[in-house]
Amino acid sequence: MSSRAQWTAGVAGRLAIAITGGLILFPAFIPDAQAQNSRASSERELTAKIQDAFNALRAGNDGSGRDRLKNALREVTQSNYHSLTITAYLNAASSFERRRDNATASEFFAEAAKTRAARDGGRDAVTFWFEYARFLERSNQYDLGIPVATEARKRMRAAYGPNSAQDIAGGDILATLLTNNGAVASGLNLSEEIYLNARKALGDREPLFWRTENNYAEALRMVGHPDVAAGIDEPLLRKRIAHYGYGSIQALVSASNLALNHLAMGNEGETLRALELQKRCATELADPSSEHVQQANVWIAYTKAYFHPDQQMSRTDLEAMAKIKDWNGAPDLLRIKAAQLTADQYETRGETDRALVLRIDAYHRSQTTIARQHPITFDALLGVAMTQMKRGDKDTLATFKDVEQQAFRWMLREVGTAGNRYVAETMRKLADDILYEFGRYALVEPAAAIAYADAVSRWKTMEDGERTLLRQTADRLPDDATKALAQNVLRLSGQQQELLSSGKIDDDARDVLKQLQDARQALAAKMGDKAPADLKLPSIDSKLEPSDALVDFFVSGRRNRVNPIAQKPEMRLQAVIRRHDTAPALVDLGPLDSFLAVDATAPDHAKLFRRLHDTLLGPLKPQLADVKRLFLVPDAELYSLPFAMLQDATGRYLDEIYDTRIMTRADALFFANNDNRLASGDKALLVGGLDYAGAANELPSTKTEVDTVSADLKKRNLVVTILSGSDSGEATIRADAKGASLLHLATHGFYKTASNRTDALWRSGLVASRPNLSRPPQRDDNDGVLYAHELMNWDLSSANLVVLSACQTALGDPSRIGSVRGLPTALAIAGARRSLLTLWEVADEGTANFMARFYQVLADEKLDYASALRKVRIEAIQGKITAAKDPSVWAAFVFFES
């Protein structure tokens, strides 16, 4: 029911055209040289012709009046009377808009935009562009409105100065158009900027600032952040009542907005209190021709039905609610929400035909009045799919695919062009809601499993294969310079995706966006005809051998409330199983919580992990028949699960059952066999035996560890560099890491759980020599602490394997993108193909012996990295490696392939 308050003429002088009592107010007549010295019509004569045309229109002579008006306007555009031209066109457009003839109004605005007056008319032209933008906003012509509003704001800023009232008003219109057109991240960023600038430039008592507050709060509410919006709307309501009184449209709008916030947050009492205040404002407006009181009553009825869906509405009330969608005077959001609520009520009665009609109406209305690509529109289409699913309609799969793919394309656009912390959260909620319902359908309709499996892979990587194709391209580029450009684009696109999807919109993120744009242009210019033309993205199943299986785990759960009284659906774990040239299978494994409460150090850990094996892999037994090599792709919290400790009923650990591989994403399979073992002449960097200068406990075994590793690598003729002692700071390690195919860092690692809003990439990292651990984290190569956020910007594109022989290096915050937000994510973005990391604190001696044996096997038996780790882990299980038999050592290591 929200509305955007109109900007008054007093704020910007002539930017509002005065139309009073049906009289058109034209500029005062001032004779000039053109009228005196030429045969062209004078300003007085042109004004008279225009006024005559309007008189004919008012008299009901639409045909002749319209022709006279067009002829008069055509003549005035040939004159130098720019002010008269602008005023005449604005009044003509306004006149037809009041008649609800927006098509003709649009024609007048478009025609006026081509005139010399609009181009050269000074501040009169500023007035025109601003009013044109406002009209396009009012008439929901968002595509046309954005370039017009951009032009208006440019002119207003030039004419009146940055952060003037006019500049703020122009920016506010542009932000609204961007948001309403589905460019939500860009619109919200601009809306927040305008809101903050207005508060600083205008102060808290200026109504124009209140308008920016109102519009920023509405944008937040429209993308699912009513809690933040409520913090703005509540004080705004008090200010508007104090200034305008209860009987004002401004107070009514703010009361309505506050009610919508509390409705979305599930606060029944607060919602009803705000709606009663809205009703009071509507009553005191004393406008018998309006529907304000009736709309307030409908909202109250809606709220009571919404919060008590178990209390069936009467047939009379239900039919009345169904008619709200046809109220021309009702706000579009009310019409959409009322249609959806009524559909819910019809479905409880089994009347799914009526429900489906209402849901389709809500979807089409949202498309035309909000945006085709907008979270509210996607939610409406999801409602259509859910009703079709209940009915068993044959179109259900097509609708689920439609909403998933539309939302995914919207997400790619939002992440690819801008970022916003609120939009990032909205995207995650949207994906959860769509995939939760799509997954429920795929579990009962096998034909949907293929589309759902593809959707899961898309949303887990949050990209459409572009980076995978670029990785394939980079491997086949003929020269190092072009390959380096491709690797730079890959690294920057990974950073962009990580930063923007997590909503970290700061100078770093903006700098990454600019660097990525420049890097893509440079790569395109450099590649020319060097790009392989025959590259295509293969399917997962085609890359699997007959004895392979890939299990893509996925955490599914609605984040939005299904209804206020229903228990929130639990987060569930699903598995998508892919086999060679076989359609994927989908298995629901149950509540996620049952897989998380595991302690690798518990006295009864064997019993615990046998149960976990039965619940995690037991249900997949039919799909894993005859499997020898098992690729596992975890999701969210499952990255912290020590898969190596899973035991079957006979006591065999997972590595003893399968050749197990952990992938950070399903398409990492395409690169699993590339550069996967030691190669003569490759460069290796080993770091250990560092001097911590008393800031951390010394690790004496790490020097022995790297010396032993060095000897093994030299057997295979690798070029080895060892960094140790006090001269192994961040800058030195970074410089020597570039170009290395193998990195081994034996030092302290850390991951700190969230205790504040600090990003996970600043809460995880490694310790170099002489660290300053007391200083807050920041980008600095000289503080002796290598944070994941810094590592993300390193060039590790040559690294076939990175080993972090340190504590907790595999941990991080759950993420929808490529493993976890921490060192694993940072290494993958920096370009490392594989990483060997730890899940917990590891013993110094056992770790050193385990690592030494790993490299000995690599050197002597020439196995690939994954096979060597499996062999060494089995040896440790069998007690063949000193101080490494306990699972706390061998199970701590997790091997990620990216």
CSV table of N, CA, C and O in Angstrom, one decimal, residues 192-261:
chain,number,residue,atom,x,y,z
A,192,GLU,N,20.5,4.4,-1.0
A,192,GLU,CA,21.2,4.6,0.3
A,192,GLU,C,22.1,5.9,0.2
A,192,GLU,O,22.2,6.7,1.2
A,193,GLU,N,22.8,6.0,-0.9
A,193,GLU,CA,23.7,7.2,-1.1
A,193,GLU,C,22.9,8.5,-1.0
A,193,GLU,O,23.3,9.4,-0.3
A,194,ILE,N,21.8,8.5,-1.7
A,194,ILE,CA,21.0,9.7,-1.7
A,194,ILE,C,20.4,10.0,-0.3
A,194,ILE,O,20.4,11.2,0.2
A,195,TYR,N,20.0,9.0,0.3
A,195,TYR,CA,19.4,9.1,1.7
A,195,TYR,C,20.5,9.7,2.7
A,195,TYR,O,20.2,10.6,3.4
A,196,LEU,N,21.7,9.2,2.6
A,196,LEU,CA,22.7,9.6,3.5
A,196,LEU,C,23.2,11.1,3.2
A,196,LEU,O,23.4,11.9,4.1
A,197,ASN,N,23.3,11.3,1.9
A,197,ASN,CA,23.6,12.7,1.4
A,197,ASN,C,22.6,13.7,1.8
A,197,ASN,O,22.9,14.8,2.2
A,198,ALA,N,21.3,13.3,1.7
A,198,ALA,CA,20.2,14.2,2.0
A,198,ALA,C,20.2,14.5,3.5
A,198,ALA,O,19.9,15.7,3.9
A,199,ARG,N,20.4,13.5,4.3
A,199,ARG,CA,20.5,13.8,5.8
A,199,ARG,C,21.6,14.8,6.1
A,199,ARG,O,21.4,15.7,6.9
A,200,LYS,N,22.7,14.6,5.4
A,200,LYS,CA,23.8,15.5,5.7
A,200,LYS,C,23.6,16.9,5.2
A,200,LYS,O,23.9,17.9,5.8
A,201,ALA,N,23.1,17.0,3.9
A,201,ALA,CA,22.9,18.3,3.3
A,201,ALA,C,21.7,19.1,3.7
A,201,ALA,O,21.7,20.3,3.7
A,202,LEU,N,20.6,18.4,4.0
A,202,LEU,CA,19.3,19.0,4.2
A,202,LEU,C,18.9,19.1,5.7
A,202,LEU,O,18.2,19.9,6.1
A,203,GLY,N,19.4,18.1,6.4
A,203,GLY,CA,19.0,18.0,7.8
A,203,GLY,C,17.7,17.2,8.0
A,203,GLY,O,17.0,16.9,7.1
A,204,ASP,N,17.5,16.9,9.3
A,204,ASP,CA,16.4,15.9,9.6
A,204,ASP,C,15.0,16.6,9.6
A,204,ASP,O,14.0,15.9,9.7
A,205,ARG,N,14.9,17.9,9.4
A,205,ARG,CA,13.6,18.6,9.4
A,205,ARG,C,13.1,18.9,8.0
A,205,ARG,O,12.0,19.5,7.9
A,206,GLU,N,13.8,18.6,7.0
A,206,GLU,CA,13.4,18.9,5.7
A,206,GLU,C,12.6,17.9,5.0
A,206,GLU,O,13.0,16.7,5.0
A,207,PRO,N,11.4,18.2,4.5
A,207,PRO,CA,10.5,17.2,3.9
A,207,PRO,C,11.1,16.4,2.8
A,207,PRO,O,10.8,15.2,2.6
A,208,LEU,N,12.0,17.0,2.0
A,208,LEU,CA,12.7,16.3,0.9
A,208,LEU,C,13.5,15.2,1.5
A,208,LEU,O,13.6,14.1,0.9
A,209,PHE,N,14.2,15.4,2.6
A,209,PHE,CA,14.9,14.3,3.3
A,209,PHE,C,14.0,13.2,3.7
A,209,PHE,O,14.3,12.0,3.6
A,210,TRP,N,12.8,13.6,4.2
A,210,TRP,CA,11.8,12.6,4.6
A,210,TRP,C,11.4,11.7,3.4
A,210,TRP,O,11.2,10.5,3.5
A,211,ARG,N,11.3,12.3,2.2
A,211,ARG,CA,11.0,11.6,1.0
A,211,ARG,C,12.1,10.5,0.7
A,211,ARG,O,11.8,9.4,0.3
A,212,THR,N,13.4,10.9,0.8
A,212,THR,CA,14.4,10.0,0.6
A,212,THR,C,14.4,8.8,1.6
A,212,THR,O,14.7,7.7,1.3
A,213,GLU,N,14.1,9.2,2.8
A,213,GLU,CA,13.9,8.1,3.9
A,213,GLU,C,12.8,7.1,3.4
A,213,GLU,O,13.0,5.9,3.5
A,214,ASN,N,11.7,7.7,3.0
A,214,ASN,CA,10.5,6.9,2.7
A,214,ASN,C,10.9,5.9,1.5
A,214,ASN,O,10.6,4.8,1.5
A,215,ASN,N,11.6,6.5,0.5
A,215,ASN,CA,11.9,5.7,-0.7
A,215,ASN,C,13.0,4.6,-0.4
A,215,ASN,O,12.9,3.5,-1.0
A,216,TYR,N,13.9,5.0,0.4
A,216,TYR,CA,15.0,4.0,0.8
A,216,TYR,C,14.4,2.9,1.6
A,216,TYR,O,14.6,1.7,1.3
A,217,ALA,N,13.5,3.2,2.5
A,217,ALA,CA,12.8,2.2,3.3
A,217,ALA,C,11.9,1.3,2.4
A,217,ALA,O,11.9,0.1,2.6
A,218,GLU,N,11.3,1.9,1.5
A,218,GLU,CA,10.4,1.1,0.6
A,218,GLU,C,11.2,0.1,-0.2
A,218,GLU,O,10.9,-1.0,-0.4
A,219,ALA,N,12.4,0.6,-0.7
A,219,ALA,CA,13.2,-0.3,-1.5
A,219,ALA,C,13.7,-1.5,-0.7
A,219,ALA,O,13.8,-2.6,-1.2
A,220,LEU,N,14.1,-1.2,0.6
A,220,LEU,CA,14.5,-2.3,1.5
A,220,LEU,C,13.4,-3.3,1.7
A,220,LEU,O,13.6,-4.5,1.7
A,221,ARG,N,12.2,-2.7,1.9
A,221,ARG,CA,11.0,-3.6,2.2
A,221,ARG,C,10.7,-4.5,1.0
A,221,ARG,O,10.3,-5.6,1.1
A,222,MET,N,10.8,-3.9,-0.2
A,222,MET,CA,10.5,-4.6,-1.5
A,222,MET,C,11.5,-5.8,-1.8
A,222,MET,O,11.2,-6.7,-2.5
A,223,VAL,N,12.7,-5.7,-1.2
A,223,VAL,CA,13.6,-6.8,-1.4
A,223,VAL,C,13.7,-7.7,-0.1
A,223,VAL,O,14.7,-8.4,0.1
A,224,GLY,N,12.7,-7.6,0.8
A,224,GLY,CA,12.7,-8.5,1.9
A,224,GLY,C,13.5,-8.2,3.1
A,224,GLY,O,13.9,-9.0,3.8
A,225,HIS,N,13.6,-6.9,3.4
A,225,HIS,CA,14.3,-6.4,4.6
A,225,HIS,C,13.5,-5.4,5.4
A,225,HIS,O,13.8,-4.3,5.6
A,226,PRO,N,12.3,-5.9,5.9
A,226,PRO,CA,11.4,-5.0,6.6
A,226,PRO,C,11.9,-4.6,7.9
A,226,PRO,O,11.5,-3.6,8.5
A,227,ASP,N,12.8,-5.4,8.5
A,227,ASP,CA,13.4,-5.1,9.8
A,227,ASP,C,14.2,-3.8,9.7
A,227,ASP,O,14.1,-2.9,10.6
A,228,VAL,N,15.0,-3.7,8.7
A,228,VAL,CA,15.8,-2.4,8.5
A,228,VAL,C,14.9,-1.3,8.1
A,228,VAL,O,15.0,-0.1,8.6
A,229,ALA,N,13.9,-1.5,7.3
A,229,ALA,CA,12.9,-0.5,6.8
A,229,ALA,C,12.2,0.0,8.0
A,229,ALA,O,11.9,1.3,8.1
A,230,ALA,N,11.8,-0.8,9.0
A,230,ALA,CA,11.0,-0.4,10.1
A,230,ALA,C,11.8,0.6,11.0
A,230,ALA,O,11.2,1.6,11.5
A,231,GLY,N,13.1,0.5,11.0
A,231,GLY,CA,13.9,1.4,11.8
A,231,GLY,C,13.9,2.8,11.2
A,231,GLY,O,14.2,3.8,11.9
A,232,ILE,N,13.6,2.9,9.9
A,232,ILE,CA,13.5,4.2,9.2
A,232,ILE,C,12.0,4.7,9.3
A,232,ILE,O,11.8,5.9,9.5
A,233,ASP,N,11.1,3.8,9.0
A,233,ASP,CA,9.7,4.2,8.9
A,233,ASP,C,9.1,4.7,10.2
A,233,ASP,O,8.2,5.6,10.2
A,234,GLU,N,9.5,4.1,11.3
A,234,GLU,CA,8.8,4.5,12.6
A,234,GLU,C,9.1,5.9,13.0
A,234,GLU,O,8.1,6.7,13.3
A,235,PRO,N,10.3,6.4,13.0
A,235,PRO,CA,10.6,7.8,13.3
A,235,PRO,C,10.0,8.7,12.3
A,235,PRO,O,9.6,9.8,12.6
A,236,LEU,N,10.1,8.2,11.0
A,236,LEU,CA,9.5,9.1,9.9
A,236,LEU,C,8.0,9.3,10.1
A,236,LEU,O,7.5,10.4,9.9
A,237,LEU,N,7.3,8.3,10.5
A,237,LEU,CA,5.9,8.5,10.8
A,237,LEU,C,5.7,9.5,11.9
A,237,LEU,O,4.8,10.4,11.7
A,238,ARG,N,6.4,9.5,12.9
A,238,ARG,CA,6.3,10.5,14.0
A,238,ARG,C,6.5,11.9,13.5
A,238,ARG,O,5.8,12.9,13.8
A,239,LYS,N,7.6,12.1,12.6
A,239,LYS,CA,7.9,13.4,12.1
A,239,LYS,C,6.8,13.9,11.2
A,239,LYS,O,6.4,15.1,11.2
A,240,ARG,N,6.2,13.0,10.4
A,240,ARG,CA,5.2,13.5,9.4
A,240,ARG,C,3.9,13.8,10.1
A,240,ARG,O,3.2,14.8,9.7
A,241,ILE,N,3.6,13.1,11.2
A,241,ILE,CA,2.4,13.4,12.0
A,241,ILE,C,2.6,14.8,12.6
A,241,ILE,O,1.7,15.6,12.6
A,242,ALA,N,3.7,15.0,13.2
A,242,ALA,CA,4.0,16.3,13.9
A,242,ALA,C,4.0,17.5,12.9
A,242,ALA,O,3.5,18.6,13.2
A,243,HIS,N,4.4,17.2,11.6
A,243,HIS,CA,4.5,18.3,10.7
A,243,HIS,C,3.2,18.5,9.9
A,243,HIS,O,2.7,19.6,9.7
A,244,TYR,N,2.6,17.4,9.4
A,244,TYR,CA,1.4,17.5,8.6
A,244,TYR,C,0.1,17.2,9.3
A,244,TYR,O,-1.0,17.6,8.8
A,245,GLY,N,0.2,16.5,10.4
A,245,GLY,CA,-1.0,16.1,11.1
A,245,GLY,C,-1.5,14.8,10.7
A,245,GLY,O,-1.0,14.2,9.7
A,246,TYR,N,-2.4,14.2,11.4
A,246,TYR,CA,-2.9,12.9,11.1
A,246,TYR,C,-3.7,12.9,9.8
A,246,TYR,O,-3.6,11.9,9.0
A,247,GLY,N,-4.4,13.9,9.5
A,247,GLY,CA,-5.2,14.0,8.3
A,247,GLY,C,-4.4,14.4,7.0
A,247,GLY,O,-4.7,15.4,6.4
A,248,SER,N,-3.3,13.6,6.8
A,248,SER,CA,-2.4,13.9,5.6
A,248,SER,C,-2.0,12.6,4.9
A,248,SER,O,-2.0,11.6,5.5
A,249,ILE,N,-1.8,12.7,3.6
A,249,ILE,CA,-1.4,11.6,2.8
A,249,ILE,C,-0.1,11.1,3.3
A,249,ILE,O,0.2,9.9,3.3
A,250,GLN,N,0.8,12.0,3.7
A,250,GLN,CA,2.1,11.6,4.1
A,250,GLN,C,2.1,10.7,5.4
A,250,GLN,O,2.8,9.7,5.4
A,251,ALA,N,1.3,11.1,6.4
A,251,ALA,CA,1.1,10.3,7.6
A,251,ALA,C,0.5,9.0,7.3
A,251,ALA,O,0.9,7.9,7.8
A,252,LEU,N,-0.5,9.0,6.4
A,252,LEU,CA,-1.2,7.7,6.0
A,252,LEU,C,-0.2,6.8,5.3
A,252,LEU,O,-0.2,5.6,5.7
A,253,VAL,N,0.6,7.3,4.4
A,253,VAL,CA,1.6,6.4,3.7
A,253,VAL,C,2.6,5.8,4.7
A,253,VAL,O,2.9,4.6,4.7
A,254,SER,N,3.1,6.6,5.6
A,254,SER,CA,4.1,6.1,6.6
A,254,SER,C,3.5,5.1,7.5
A,254,SER,O,4.1,4.1,7.9
A,255,ALA,N,2.2,5.3,7.9
A,255,ALA,CA,1.5,4.3,8.8
A,255,ALA,C,1.4,3.0,8.0
A,255,ALA,O,1.6,1.9,8.6
A,256,SER,N,1.0,3.1,6.8
A,256,SER,CA,0.8,1.9,5.9
A,256,SER,C,2.2,1.2,5.8
A,256,SER,O,2.2,-0.1,5.9
A,257,ASN,N,3.2,1.9,5.5
A,257,ASN,CA,4.5,1.3,5.4
A,257,ASN,C,5.0,0.6,6.6
A,257,ASN,O,5.5,-0.5,6.6
A,258,LEU,N,4.8,1.2,7.8
A,258,LEU,CA,5.1,0.6,9.0
A,258,LEU,C,4.4,-0.7,9.2
A,258,LEU,O,4.9,-1.7,9.7
A,259,ALA,N,3.1,-0.7,8.9
A,259,ALA,CA,2.3,-1.9,9.0
A,259,ALA,C,2.8,-3.0,8.1
A,259,ALA,O,2.9,-4.2,8.5
A,260,LEU,N,3.2,-2.7,6.9
A,260,LEU,CA,3.8,-3.7,6.0
A,260,LEU,C,5.0,-4.3,6.6
A,260,LEU,O,5.3,-5.5,6.4
A,261,ASN,N,5.8,-3.4,7.2
A,261,ASN,CA,7.1,-4.0,7.8
A,261,ASN,C,6.8,-5.0,8.9
A,261,ASN,O,7.3,-6.1,8.9
